[in-house]
């Protein structure tokens, strides 16, 4: 353990009291010594740093990317990125990629090792695809195999039932649905794998920007369903990755 | 038409102006002449009068029943009736019946003519049965054939799918579900018959006493679903009757 | 058990493989072999396919229409369609029609057989007309006679009362109202026919985009009222059709 | 102390009674020396003091009444008073009266001069009667003629229409209704008199303890409707009095 | 009474049964014989017809005004009218006036008789002035004396207290306030006159577009306060007029 | 197509009726022949059947247990079980166990194989322990190693930080917290393992029965957090099991 | 600084590495060495430990008190304590005191040094007194001078204005109010001292258990007002203490 | 008028300047003679006048500034000021300054005396900086030392912990956070200083424009946290100043 070594060094005189003090001061725990969280999280979590672009200026996002490249970051993921954020990055970094529907920018210089399992992304309707793709691209970026099964909403439940193999073969399932969000319960009832439900803001009137789907998913009569924030495709992809990685 | 006859009588002198005036005064439209709505609605709608018991005293409910019997009402339906309401009525009217789960009291002296079609009552879970029975008993009292299909919630969607014949044979379907209320969408996607959805207050936490199921049903991705108030089994049975009667 | 018998019959040669296949095809869940739900629903429900345009691109909607025409679809209904969706369709299909107020596109090559009954669409105010027309055009497209009775809100209840004949002659009534939505209760109290209530987002302040009308309608003191989502004229027209068709 | 000095001045003849009166009448804030606001409001508003009993102990309410009687208060009104509050008061003050439905205690020793106009209290259903009576008894206690018109809800609008004379003869109208509260709009559309709407907590499910009726009344399409808090019969009676008094 | 005369005519043979029938058919009550509510309301309520412009096209509003002028309407009030509605009207009717802050259009050819009393409009802040002016101009148009007392919010309560004479001299008081809406309670505590409270959508964050002020006003600890919808200046002016007219 | 081939095989005699039946039986949707879902889910999910007791009568729960034992179920889990449910079960089945805090009844006759990983249950305060135990006992019953770390809320964040080893060693972490639910974010920021957050109804005032914690968790600034319904300890334990099982 | 000393000791050999490690292990930061937060917070904050009783058993609370006394805690504060919690404590510790209205238990053996400033607790109505007293007793226990000014709600604003000296002399002001909570804004407008507003759940109907007052206070037009949770008298007293202590 | 008389008395020597000053200082309400409250508050509170620009026209804001300069105001603060408000002011007053992020305009001609203590502004993320700066610039303008500690959200709690000295050295702490707002609780648990929490509208989906953070902060498990409205940086700076000034 690092602190033990530090103390041994102080005892042995190879580290001064003042130096030890400084070291202890800047290490919240033994995550010590990292000037910024960005680079620390990358190591700690095995997850490359993520830039949430929405609400930042184009220049700010470009600046963060530059700084990360300078520091040697291999893989960069920018989410909620309208195309305008992509242009200055593309100009400078030819290997940058833009995913239109997912609104994601990636630079990927050192491929993540692929996980053993598979993440299935299921959606209720075609309007949910943007959120689906945010989840799927995120999960792929983090080194997962992803299967997509879109537009299989419960208004025609046979569409899902005819693709049950997809459900059975997945390690973890992301269900993306707006309106009444019932798909999460139906999928949850068909599998013993963890289901991550993502309510979307698709709908009108009493859907209240995704609240109807959110409540529906939180109250799912199927037991294996947990829920993330409305339209939070990135979060779902991130969690699915952390689960899928457990399999190896 | 009554008003025409009245005018003919005035013209012919068999009714005085003053008498005609009094008659007209108490008839809002040509539903004329009924002192209270109770007896008027019975004729107008072909639906016997209904007593909503909750919030009334036992004596009040008993008094209303007495008054109705006195006036010659053949069929009486009391809803939201805890057993305490039933006892004084049973003592006086031997043919009164109490439906425990539905919390309904009936006196039925002149059987309604049975409708041609069938009303199907489907429920998500066993806890929804009270609301289901309120709907079912109401519909039967109003002269309908009712089929019950309980505990076929979407957490195990094959339960419903194995009973599709019930769905196909119904004229109108009442779907009763709490929690996330997804059953309404699944049933709505399997039929072209009108679906009346009843959210129930079954659930906990973010079900908010039935609000989650209500919103879910209002936002159903299946087109043929309309919704009544939370736990309003009576309303669903009443509407299903008005639809089923159209068939003959 | 039916499937066992079917298999025995196939084994015994009394049922051909093709017949068994057809039987299985129309069983609840093995509608599997259908590439898309669109064409199946059309057959199953007697309701031509519907395109919800909002949220799709102009090209996507045009593509779907092309595909449907190619597959021989006779009647096409596009809802929530701003005029921009109509132009490329009109250019290609001369018989396409645009309903401005209803925001509906139709192509109708094989007239639906008219139903026996009549659907009445009643509105509270002139601002509710768009939603009314969405309901009315939908119902007409599906083969129903529709009567319109607009701007008869409860602030001047005699307007409605002077048109009671319309109410009496309808098979099913759609009530469209914003603000406090009281019209649904008043109409519901005047008829024994099923009433479909559509809350609209017309109003301001504490109308909360239609929530006040929605709650009002869900709590209607008239028993025969069921409710659809805010501004959901299409849903109301669709349900009214499914009810009206019961009459023949 | 200013008031003491004022009285000394009056006693000594240095201030005339008329001047002292004017001073007292127009002193908004230096009523300071008064132990409680009660006695000032009584003079200022012409409205006897009111005790809101709910949340106070029986002893506290009894003590306040004793204190008021001691100080020479002629008329006392206790609202939200369960019967338990009445018993000790009745024992001591024989002329105290209890209104069961209104949950009101009164002592009335100096009859208020009756107003010229009439306050009409209209209710939607029999369950709203408690709130109605709170309004009616309050208004009568404050010296108004009150007419009651109960159970004329919009589910049978002819009941109200057949009693239009009541509406026409009133100076101000209090409309009490739960569930969807539509009665306020219908009455508001039938009169040019001020309408005070009182939503009640009568209802279930999505009535949310009176919120549905409250929103309905706030969004009334009839212009002359203002609203008080849920179940606030006292407030409605109080405001109706302040309006009716304007007539003389 | 008209109906009596009608019956006398039938009795006397000067009106045929069929004619009488037709007459009765089109008169809901004795408001008989008016083809549209517009012109009827004008007579019944002593209030000239009002056009709610928002949500109507410029052409529609212009058309309604033309029609009213044609029918001989003397006084016209258009509310929620952006300036664009005014231009075509001004071109045609030189005596039309536009009130910028109130967003009101008026044509006034026959001055209303002034009421005896005075309506006071009080506001919390300068941002509430638009709603204040809507109330004030409405009340003036309907023939009332109006006093304005703006920007006297409770954050500096002495501003209001120094103008107590305004409060004392009013017949009815309109209090317009956003944010926490506390002004209604303070004014309500200072007067025995009816207070109409108008919450405004002024504020940010947890003011929720006026909900905070609305709830505050509904829960006012002062008894004489009733409330209208958020930003409903017109409604407040209309009600204040109906109250003020009682005074003569 | 598979079904076609199956039928051809039956016809040709290469597949017996019984084998075909079995095949169909285990196909996704034709699990039809099963009388109740209970026994099927047990096989499909590797998760023993669960009885949600709340809302059932003592007799009903006892009956279900009897039926399950009769059918040979080895392991039974009853949740939301007040002690009253336990007594008749204990009398009949000596090996039944009651967990007071978790409100759980178990019968466990065939120990589940222990998973490799560990589930950590972390709580904010002592009042959250009931929900924690529901999660922990559920997870243990399903064959997981569970570590408990209670009362380490963020008001004293060093309590959690001094136990970081627990966090690091877990495969999946359940965070249970009421009030503001901030613990989920803090834990989520300290780990790359999946975090299941359970909001509890612990709190008062603006905690709204757990809504504050629920919203807090859904909006967590830490990416790896997904959420279940308020107080849903069972759901969290169930999901954690499905994740932990992935590890082996 | 303690850590420095520890390191010096390690360097000098008077503390072994293992001992130093143990010490560091139990000190989250340099708040080192405290086994539980209870005793640490007492030192760090100068605030004696607080027991929130509600939701704990009588035995649990008694046990915690015993433990604290054993450890030499001089001053103990128990909040949200119904009388039942007090009895076993009183039996054992004669110097324990119970504050009925505040629902607070104290043991105070070492008087806190009185602060220089004064905390003023102002309330709107008599029903808010329990919350007031919780704030006042808490503040007094923590060593502050407290002045009480109760029942000066804005419905009679002169009551407050006549006591302006109280406001002027306070260092910090706690305003406790239910219903519309307007008192916070009025007080906030009269002072430049920090105002802590406590909404109470006093009210009915649309007060929604204190939400109306809470929103009102959050939207206060007076700038110096910050807010705590509904009914959180303890929190207000605690914060007022932390502010008042700044003065000396 | 009193003030006039007072001045006459001073002129005539019957009242000393000191006495007149005292009178004026303590006259809560008869500051009447002042044209606007602005100038009084400045004296009373030691806080220069503040202009809330949002919702005012550019001309109005410029006019107010002109008027204040004319009257000799030394220091002016304009909040919620988009750059457009700044331009005409800058043209006329060269010493005007614009703070882009804070959206604040200042003119500062007479430096406030610096307070002894320090206000710390802590933020969760970079998107909260605008609100932070509004708080910080406000506090600096009012004469406080301000320390900024940004982007130390709880998703990486070690960032905050490594800067504990900042927390310890502050007199009062402003915590600005959106999303789940957990930072307020963590900071509140680390200090005995008053914490002012500012929820921001940063977030999406179920953050509901800052409601999630608001509720989180109101329910903080740390006792010393009080809360202001969503995005109300100015309010937090203002309150922090009023607290910090107590220290001297």
mmCIF file of N, CA and C in Angstrom, chain E residues 101-136:
data_model
loop_
_atom_site.group_PDB
_atom_site.id
_atom_site.type_symbol
_atom_site.label_atom_id
_atom_site.label_comp_id
_atom_site.label_asym_id
_atom_site.label_seq_id
_atom_site.Cartn_x
_atom_site.Cartn_y
_atom_site.Cartn_z
ATOM 1 N N UNK E 101 -49.459 48.348 -24.385
ATOM 2 C CA UNK E 101 -49.115 47.503 -23.239
ATOM 3 C C UNK E 101 -50.199 46.463 -22.946
ATOM 4 N N UNK E 102 -51.448 46.904 -23.081
ATOM 5 C CA UNK E 102 -52.558 45.996 -22.777
ATOM 6 C C UNK E 102 -52.800 45.004 -23.897
ATOM 7 N N UNK E 103 -52.174 45.256 -25.059
ATOM 8 C CA UNK E 103 -52.442 44.453 -26.253
ATOM 9 C C UNK E 103 -53.949 44.364 -26.528
ATOM 10 N N UNK E 104 -54.606 45.510 -26.488
ATOM 11 C CA UNK E 104 -56.058 45.572 -26.666
ATOM 12 C C UNK E 104 -56.393 46.505 -27.827
ATOM 13 N N UNK E 105 -57.383 46.083 -28.642
ATOM 14 C CA UNK E 105 -57.971 46.928 -29.687
ATOM 15 C C UNK E 105 -59.379 47.296 -29.256
ATOM 16 N N UNK E 106 -59.727 48.573 -29.367
ATOM 17 C CA UNK E 106 -61.126 48.937 -29.075
ATOM 18 C C UNK E 106 -61.710 49.792 -30.189
ATOM 19 N N UNK E 107 -62.993 49.600 -30.391
ATOM 20 C CA UNK E 107 -63.807 50.584 -31.125
ATOM 21 C C UNK E 107 -64.927 50.936 -30.162
ATOM 22 N N UNK E 108 -65.112 52.210 -29.924
ATOM 23 C CA UNK E 108 -66.053 52.605 -28.887
ATOM 24 C C UNK E 108 -66.903 53.759 -29.424
ATOM 25 N N UNK E 109 -68.092 53.440 -29.846
ATOM 26 C CA UNK E 109 -68.922 54.472 -30.494
ATOM 27 C C UNK E 109 -70.025 54.986 -29.596
ATOM 28 N N UNK E 110 -70.300 54.273 -28.570
ATOM 29 C CA UNK E 110 -71.391 54.669 -27.674
ATOM 30 C C UNK E 110 -70.863 54.469 -26.265
ATOM 31 N N UNK E 111 -70.347 55.532 -25.687
ATOM 32 C CA UNK E 111 -69.701 55.450 -24.377
ATOM 33 C C UNK E 111 -70.591 54.729 -23.365
ATOM 34 N N UNK E 112 -70.019 53.772 -22.658
ATOM 35 C CA UNK E 112 -70.721 53.140 -21.547
ATOM 36 C C UNK E 112 -70.967 54.176 -20.462
ATOM 37 N N UNK E 113 -72.084 54.074 -19.782
ATOM 38 C CA UNK E 113 -72.348 54.935 -18.635
ATOM 39 C C UNK E 113 -71.333 54.565 -17.545
ATOM 40 N N UNK E 114 -70.709 55.580 -16.971
ATOM 41 C CA UNK E 114 -69.702 55.327 -15.946
ATOM 42 C C UNK E 114 -70.358 54.776 -14.678
ATOM 43 N N UNK E 115 -69.717 53.817 -14.047
ATOM 44 C CA UNK E 115 -70.182 53.311 -12.761
ATOM 45 C C UNK E 115 -69.902 54.342 -11.683
ATOM 46 N N UNK E 116 -70.558 54.172 -10.547
ATOM 47 C CA UNK E 116 -70.361 55.076 -9.412
ATOM 48 C C UNK E 116 -69.009 54.813 -8.744
ATOM 49 N N UNK E 117 -68.702 53.549 -8.516
ATOM 50 C CA UNK E 117 -67.502 53.192 -7.758
ATOM 51 C C UNK E 117 -66.219 53.304 -8.566
ATOM 52 N N UNK E 118 -65.140 52.896 -7.950
ATOM 53 C CA UNK E 118 -63.828 52.942 -8.597
ATOM 54 C C UNK E 118 -63.137 51.583 -8.451
ATOM 55 N N UNK E 119 -62.479 51.175 -9.532
ATOM 56 C CA UNK E 119 -61.679 49.955 -9.495
ATOM 57 C C UNK E 119 -60.219 50.346 -9.367
ATOM 58 N N UNK E 120 -59.543 49.781 -8.359
ATOM 59 C CA UNK E 120 -58.123 50.057 -8.174
ATOM 60 C C UNK E 120 -57.316 48.876 -8.712
ATOM 61 N N UNK E 121 -56.330 49.173 -9.570
ATOM 62 C CA UNK E 121 -55.421 48.135 -10.059
ATOM 63 C C UNK E 121 -54.050 48.355 -9.421
ATOM 64 N N UNK E 122 -53.609 47.391 -8.625
ATOM 65 C CA UNK E 122 -52.348 47.480 -7.888
ATOM 66 C C UNK E 122 -51.382 46.448 -8.454
ATOM 67 N N UNK E 123 -50.113 46.831 -8.646
ATOM 68 C CA UNK E 123 -49.160 45.829 -9.130
ATOM 69 C C UNK E 123 -47.922 45.759 -8.262
ATOM 70 N N UNK E 124 -47.298 44.562 -8.276
ATOM 71 C CA UNK E 124 -46.095 44.356 -7.490
ATOM 72 C C UNK E 124 -44.861 44.972 -8.105
ATOM 73 N N UNK E 125 -44.707 44.823 -9.428
ATOM 74 C CA UNK E 125 -43.484 45.315 -10.050
ATOM 75 C C UNK E 125 -43.753 45.889 -11.424
ATOM 76 N N UNK E 126 -42.739 46.482 -12.013
ATOM 77 C CA UNK E 126 -42.936 47.090 -13.321
ATOM 78 C C UNK E 126 -43.160 46.044 -14.403
ATOM 79 N N UNK E 127 -42.676 44.850 -14.214
ATOM 80 C CA UNK E 127 -42.859 43.823 -15.249
ATOM 81 C C UNK E 127 -44.294 43.315 -15.312
ATOM 82 N N UNK E 128 -45.101 43.614 -14.317
ATOM 83 C CA UNK E 128 -46.490 43.165 -14.313
ATOM 84 C C UNK E 128 -47.412 44.128 -15.048
ATOM 85 N N UNK E 129 -46.838 45.217 -15.573
ATOM 86 C CA UNK E 129 -47.695 46.301 -16.082
ATOM 87 C C UNK E 129 -48.561 45.864 -17.256
ATOM 88 N N UNK E 130 -48.062 45.000 -18.134
ATOM 89 C CA UNK E 130 -48.887 44.574 -19.269
ATOM 90 C C UNK E 130 -50.199 43.944 -18.805
ATOM 91 N N UNK E 131 -50.092 43.083 -17.831
ATOM 92 C CA UNK E 131 -51.298 42.427 -17.321
ATOM 93 C C UNK E 131 -52.197 43.448 -16.623
ATOM 94 N N UNK E 132 -51.580 44.358 -15.879
ATOM 95 C CA UNK E 132 -52.336 45.436 -15.224
ATOM 96 C C UNK E 132 -53.143 46.234 -16.237
ATOM 97 N N UNK E 133 -52.477 46.598 -17.318
ATOM 98 C CA UNK E 133 -53.138 47.444 -18.306
ATOM 99 C C UNK E 133 -54.265 46.686 -19.012
ATOM 100 N N UNK E 134 -54.070 45.387 -19.215
ATOM 101 C CA UNK E 134 -55.156 44.596 -19.803
ATOM 102 C C UNK E 134 -56.387 44.670 -18.902
ATOM 103 N N UNK E 135 -56.152 44.566 -17.599
ATOM 104 C CA UNK E 135 -57.258 44.649 -16.648
ATOM 105 C C UNK E 135 -57.867 46.059 -16.643
ATOM 106 N N UNK E 136 -56.988 47.052 -16.613
ATOM 107 C CA UNK E 136 -57.456 48.434 -16.481
ATOM 108 C C UNK E 136 -58.228 48.889 -17.717
#
